[in-house]
């Protein structure tokens, strides 16, 4: 993925990529419609008469809506040593572009407080809960995004450079949900909307010239989504569910092709 226009963003302030802007609602709002990207999900799901014992995966990737954590320590998360320079450069570019994108969509947009790479279990905490390796997560307690730099670099090398732009876009999508007060009853809706947000930011940034699509980039994005999809036998209503391969690719490419109009934005949002 070529980025000829973005390198300068590393040294200058953010600029609006569109003359239009969205109004941030004065109070938190709930999404008022069922996301249309999950048509196989029934309106009134049949739940088992006795719920099985289940320990949901923590932050894999993203955060679990409804998680109530202890009071957040005021000390900042520790910083990992510098990752590979090419990967690190792409991370910085992805963050600059996604912040530029949302600043043009939301009046008074506030970036996340920090982006934190880590390498071992427990190196970064969300409240008192450690964020495990082989993950990326947005932590609303402290308003930061953390990612396992070793795992991310391996996937980056295996799948291509487009992966990091999706990864940061998805986690930033959770930060946007927090800012707009979007809170679904089921985790899967939260995750699929974050995929849609990632698709919208990447697709719209390509349209305005912030990214230049290279041969194979769409395949890299699709393969990345397939790699983080839920197993076929995982119940959609299970806490921590993120969506099947078809649902995740569908949500992402709906956003990519149709922008935020495809992403089940709150009724008070006018992009």
Coordinates of C-alpha atoms in Angstrom, one line a residue:
X1 CA 0.0 0.0 0.0
X2 CA 1.7 3.2 -1.2
X3 CA 1.4 6.3 0.9
X4 CA 3.0 9.2 -1.1
X5 CA 0.9 11.9 0.5
X6 CA 1.0 10.7 4.1
X7 CA 4.7 10.8 5.0
X8 CA 4.4 14.6 5.4
X9 CA 1.7 14.0 8.0
X10 CA 4.4 12.7 10.4
X11 CA 5.8 16.2 10.7
X12 CA 2.8 18.5 10.4
X13 CA -0.5 18.9 12.1
X14 CA -3.6 17.1 11.1
X15 CA -5.8 18.6 8.3
X16 CA -9.4 17.9 7.3
X17 CA -9.7 15.6 4.3
X18 CA -13.3 16.7 3.7
X19 CA -15.2 20.0 4.1
X20 CA -18.1 18.2 5.7
X21 CA -18.3 17.4 9.4
X22 CA -20.5 15.4 11.7
X23 CA -22.1 16.7 14.9
X24 CA -21.1 14.9 18.0
X25 CA -24.2 14.2 20.0
X26 CA -24.5 16.2 23.3
X27 CA -25.1 13.0 25.2
X28 CA -24.3 9.3 24.7
X29 CA -26.7 7.5 22.4
X30 CA -27.5 3.9 21.7
X31 CA -27.5 2.5 18.2
X32 CA -31.2 2.4 17.4
X33 CA -31.3 -0.2 14.6
X34 CA -30.1 -3.8 14.1
X35 CA -27.0 -3.8 11.9
X36 CA -28.0 -5.0 8.5
X37 CA -24.7 -6.8 7.8
X38 CA -25.7 -9.8 10.0
X39 CA -28.9 -10.9 8.3
X40 CA -28.6 -14.5 9.6
X41 CA -29.0 -13.4 13.2
X42 CA -32.6 -13.7 14.4
X43 CA -34.3 -10.8 16.0
X44 CA -35.2 -12.8 19.1
X45 CA -32.4 -15.4 19.5
X46 CA -33.2 -18.7 21.2
X47 CA -31.0 -18.9 24.2
X48 CA -30.2 -22.2 26.0
X49 CA -32.3 -23.0 29.0
X50 CA -29.2 -23.3 31.1
X51 CA -26.1 -21.3 30.0
X52 CA -22.9 -23.4 29.8
X53 CA -19.9 -22.4 31.8
X54 CA -17.8 -20.2 29.6
X55 CA -14.8 -18.0 30.0
X56 CA -14.8 -15.4 27.2
X57 CA -11.6 -14.5 25.5
X58 CA -10.2 -11.2 26.6
X59 CA -9.4 -8.5 24.1
X60 CA -9.0 -10.7 21.0
X61 CA -8.8 -8.2 19.2
X62 CA -10.9 -5.3 20.6
X63 CA -12.6 -5.0 24.0
X64 CA -15.5 -6.7 25.5
X65 CA -18.5 -4.3 25.8
X66 CA -19.9 -4.2 29.3
X67 CA -16.7 -5.1 31.0
X68 CA -16.5 -3.3 34.4
X69 CA -12.9 -3.0 35.5
X70 CA -11.3 -1.7 38.7
X71 CA -10.2 1.9 38.9
X72 CA -7.5 2.6 36.4
X73 CA -4.0 3.3 37.6
X74 CA -2.8 6.8 36.8
X75 CA 0.6 5.5 35.8
X76 CA 1.0 5.3 32.0
X77 CA 1.4 1.8 30.4
X78 CA 5.0 0.8 29.9
X79 CA 6.5 1.3 26.5
X80 CA 8.0 -1.6 24.5
X81 CA 11.3 -1.3 22.7
X82 CA 11.2 0.0 19.1
X83 CA 9.8 -2.5 16.6
X84 CA 11.0 -3.0 13.0
X85 CA 11.4 0.4 11.3
X86 CA 9.2 -0.3 8.3
X87 CA 6.4 -1.7 10.4
X88 CA 6.8 1.1 12.9
X89 CA 6.6 3.7 10.2
X90 CA 3.4 2.1 8.8
X91 CA 1.9 2.1 12.3
X92 CA 2.6 5.9 12.7
X93 CA 1.2 6.6 9.2
X94 CA -1.9 4.5 10.0
X95 CA -2.5 6.4 13.2
X96 CA -2.1 9.8 11.5
X97 CA -4.5 8.9 8.7
X98 CA -7.2 7.4 10.9
X99 CA -7.1 10.4 13.2
X100 CA -7.2 12.7 10.2
X101 CA -10.2 10.8 8.9
X102 CA -12.2 10.9 12.1
X103 CA -11.3 14.6 12.8
X104 CA -13.1 15.3 9.4
X105 CA -16.2 13.4 10.5
X106 CA -16.7 14.4 14.1
X107 CA -16.7 18.0 15.4
X108 CA -14.5 18.2 18.4
X109 CA -12.9 14.8 17.7
X110 CA -10.4 13.8 20.4
X111 CA -7.7 11.3 19.5
X112 CA -7.0 8.3 21.8
X113 CA -4.5 9.2 24.5
X114 CA -1.7 6.8 23.3
X115 CA -0.8 3.9 21.1
X116 CA 1.1 1.3 23.1
X117 CA 3.2 -1.6 21.7
X118 CA 3.9 -4.5 24.1
X119 CA 5.6 -7.8 24.0
X120 CA 4.7 -10.0 27.0
X121 CA 1.5 -11.0 28.9
X122 CA 0.7 -8.4 31.6
X123 CA 3.1 -5.8 30.3
X124 CA 0.1 -3.6 29.6
X125 CA -3.0 -3.5 31.9
X126 CA -6.6 -2.4 31.2
X127 CA -7.6 -1.4 34.7
X128 CA -6.3 -4.4 36.7
X129 CA -6.8 -6.8 33.8
X130 CA -3.7 -7.8 31.7
X131 CA -4.0 -7.6 27.9
X132 CA -2.6 -10.9 26.6
X133 CA -0.2 -11.5 23.8
X134 CA -1.3 -12.2 20.2
X135 CA -3.9 -9.4 20.5
X136 CA -4.7 -5.8 19.9
X137 CA -7.2 -3.9 22.1
X138 CA -8.8 -0.6 22.8
X139 CA -9.0 0.0 26.5
X140 CA -11.7 2.6 27.5
X141 CA -10.1 2.8 30.9
X142 CA -7.3 5.2 30.1
X143 CA -8.5 5.6 26.4
X144 CA -5.5 3.9 24.7
X145 CA -4.9 1.3 22.0
X146 CA -2.4 -1.5 22.7
X147 CA -1.0 -4.2 20.4
X148 CA 1.3 -7.1 20.7
X149 CA 4.2 -5.9 18.5
X150 CA 5.7 -9.3 18.0
X151 CA 2.5 -10.9 16.8
X152 CA 1.5 -7.8 14.7
X153 CA 4.9 -7.8 12.9
X154 CA 4.6 -11.5 12.2
X155 CA 1.1 -11.1 10.7
X156 CA 2.3 -8.0 8.8
X157 CA 5.1 -10.0 7.2
X158 CA 2.9 -13.0 6.4
X159 CA -0.2 -11.1 5.1
X160 CA 1.3 -7.8 3.8
X161 CA 1.5 -4.2 4.9
X162 CA -2.2 -3.5 4.4
X163 CA -2.9 -5.5 7.6
X164 CA -1.6 -2.8 10.0
X165 CA -4.0 -0.3 8.5
X166 CA -7.0 -2.6 9.2
X167 CA -5.7 -3.4 12.7
X168 CA -5.4 0.2 13.8
X169 CA -8.6 1.1 12.0
X170 CA -10.6 -1.6 13.8
X171 CA -9.3 -0.7 17.3
X172 CA -9.8 3.0 16.6
X173 CA -13.4 2.0 15.6
X174 CA -14.0 0.9 19.2
X175 CA -12.7 4.3 20.4
X176 CA -15.2 6.0 18.1
X177 CA -18.0 3.8 19.6
X178 CA -16.9 5.0 23.0
X179 CA -17.0 8.6 22.0
X180 CA -20.5 8.3 20.3
X181 CA -21.9 6.2 23.1
X182 CA -22.7 3.2 20.9
X183 CA -23.3 0.1 23.0
X184 CA -24.9 -3.0 21.6
X185 CA -26.4 -5.8 23.6
X186 CA -24.2 -8.4 21.8
X187 CA -20.4 -8.3 21.3
X188 CA -20.7 -9.4 17.7
X189 CA -22.5 -6.2 16.7
X190 CA -19.8 -4.1 18.4
X191 CA -17.0 -5.9 16.5
X192 CA -18.7 -5.9 13.1
X193 CA -19.3 -2.2 13.3
X194 CA -15.7 -1.7 14.2
X195 CA -14.8 -3.7 11.0
X196 CA -17.2 -1.4 9.0
X197 CA -15.5 1.7 10.5
X198 CA -12.1 0.3 9.5
X199 CA -13.4 -0.3 5.9
X200 CA -14.9 3.2 5.7
X201 CA -11.7 4.9 6.8
X202 CA -9.5 2.9 4.4
X203 CA -11.8 3.2 1.5
X204 CA -12.5 6.9 2.0
X205 CA -8.8 7.6 2.5
X206 CA -8.0 5.9 -0.8
X207 CA -10.6 8.1 -2.5
X208 CA -9.1 11.3 -1.4
X209 CA -5.5 10.2 -2.2
X210 CA -4.2 9.5 1.3
X211 CA -3.5 5.9 0.3
X212 CA -2.7 4.5 -3.1
X213 CA -4.0 1.0 -3.6
X214 CA -1.4 -1.5 -4.8
X215 CA -2.0 -4.8 -6.5
X216 CA -2.8 -7.4 -3.9
X217 CA -3.8 -5.0 -1.1
X218 CA -7.5 -5.9 -1.2
X219 CA -6.5 -9.6 -1.0
X220 CA -4.3 -8.8 2.0
X221 CA -7.2 -7.1 3.7
X222 CA -9.5 -10.0 3.0
X223 CA -7.0 -12.5 4.2
X224 CA -6.4 -10.5 7.4
X225 CA -10.1 -10.6 8.1
X226 CA -10.3 -14.3 7.5
X227 CA -7.4 -14.8 9.9
X228 CA -9.3 -13.1 12.8
X229 CA -12.8 -14.6 12.1
X230 CA -14.5 -16.8 14.7
X231 CA -14.6 -20.6 14.3
X232 CA -17.6 -21.8 12.3
X233 CA -19.1 -23.5 15.4
X234 CA -18.9 -20.5 17.7
X235 CA -22.4 -19.2 18.7
X236 CA -23.0 -15.7 17.4
X237 CA -24.5 -14.6 20.7
X238 CA -21.6 -15.8 22.8
X239 CA -19.9 -13.0 24.8
X240 CA -16.7 -12.2 23.0
X241 CA -17.9 -13.3 19.5
X242 CA -16.5 -11.2 16.7
X243 CA -18.3 -12.7 13.6
X244 CA -17.8 -15.3 11.0
X245 CA -15.5 -14.9 8.0
X246 CA -18.4 -13.9 5.8
X247 CA -19.8 -11.4 8.4
X248 CA -16.4 -9.8 9.0
X249 CA -15.5 -9.4 5.4
X250 CA -19.0 -8.3 4.6
X251 CA -19.0 -5.6 7.2
X252 CA -15.5 -4.3 6.2
X253 CA -16.2 -4.1 2.5
X254 CA -19.6 -2.5 3.1
X255 CA -17.7 0.3 4.8
X256 CA -15.0 0.3 2.2
X257 CA -17.5 0.7 -0.7
X258 CA -20.3 2.7 0.9
X259 CA -18.4 4.7 3.7
X260 CA -20.1 5.3 7.0
X261 CA -23.6 5.1 5.5
X262 CA -23.1 1.3 5.7
X263 CA -22.0 1.3 9.4
X264 CA -25.2 1.6 11.4
X265 CA -24.4 5.1 12.7
X266 CA -26.7 6.6 15.4
X267 CA -29.7 8.5 14.1
X268 CA -28.2 11.8 15.5
X269 CA -25.1 11.4 13.4
X270 CA -25.2 13.2 10.1
X271 CA -22.0 12.5 8.1

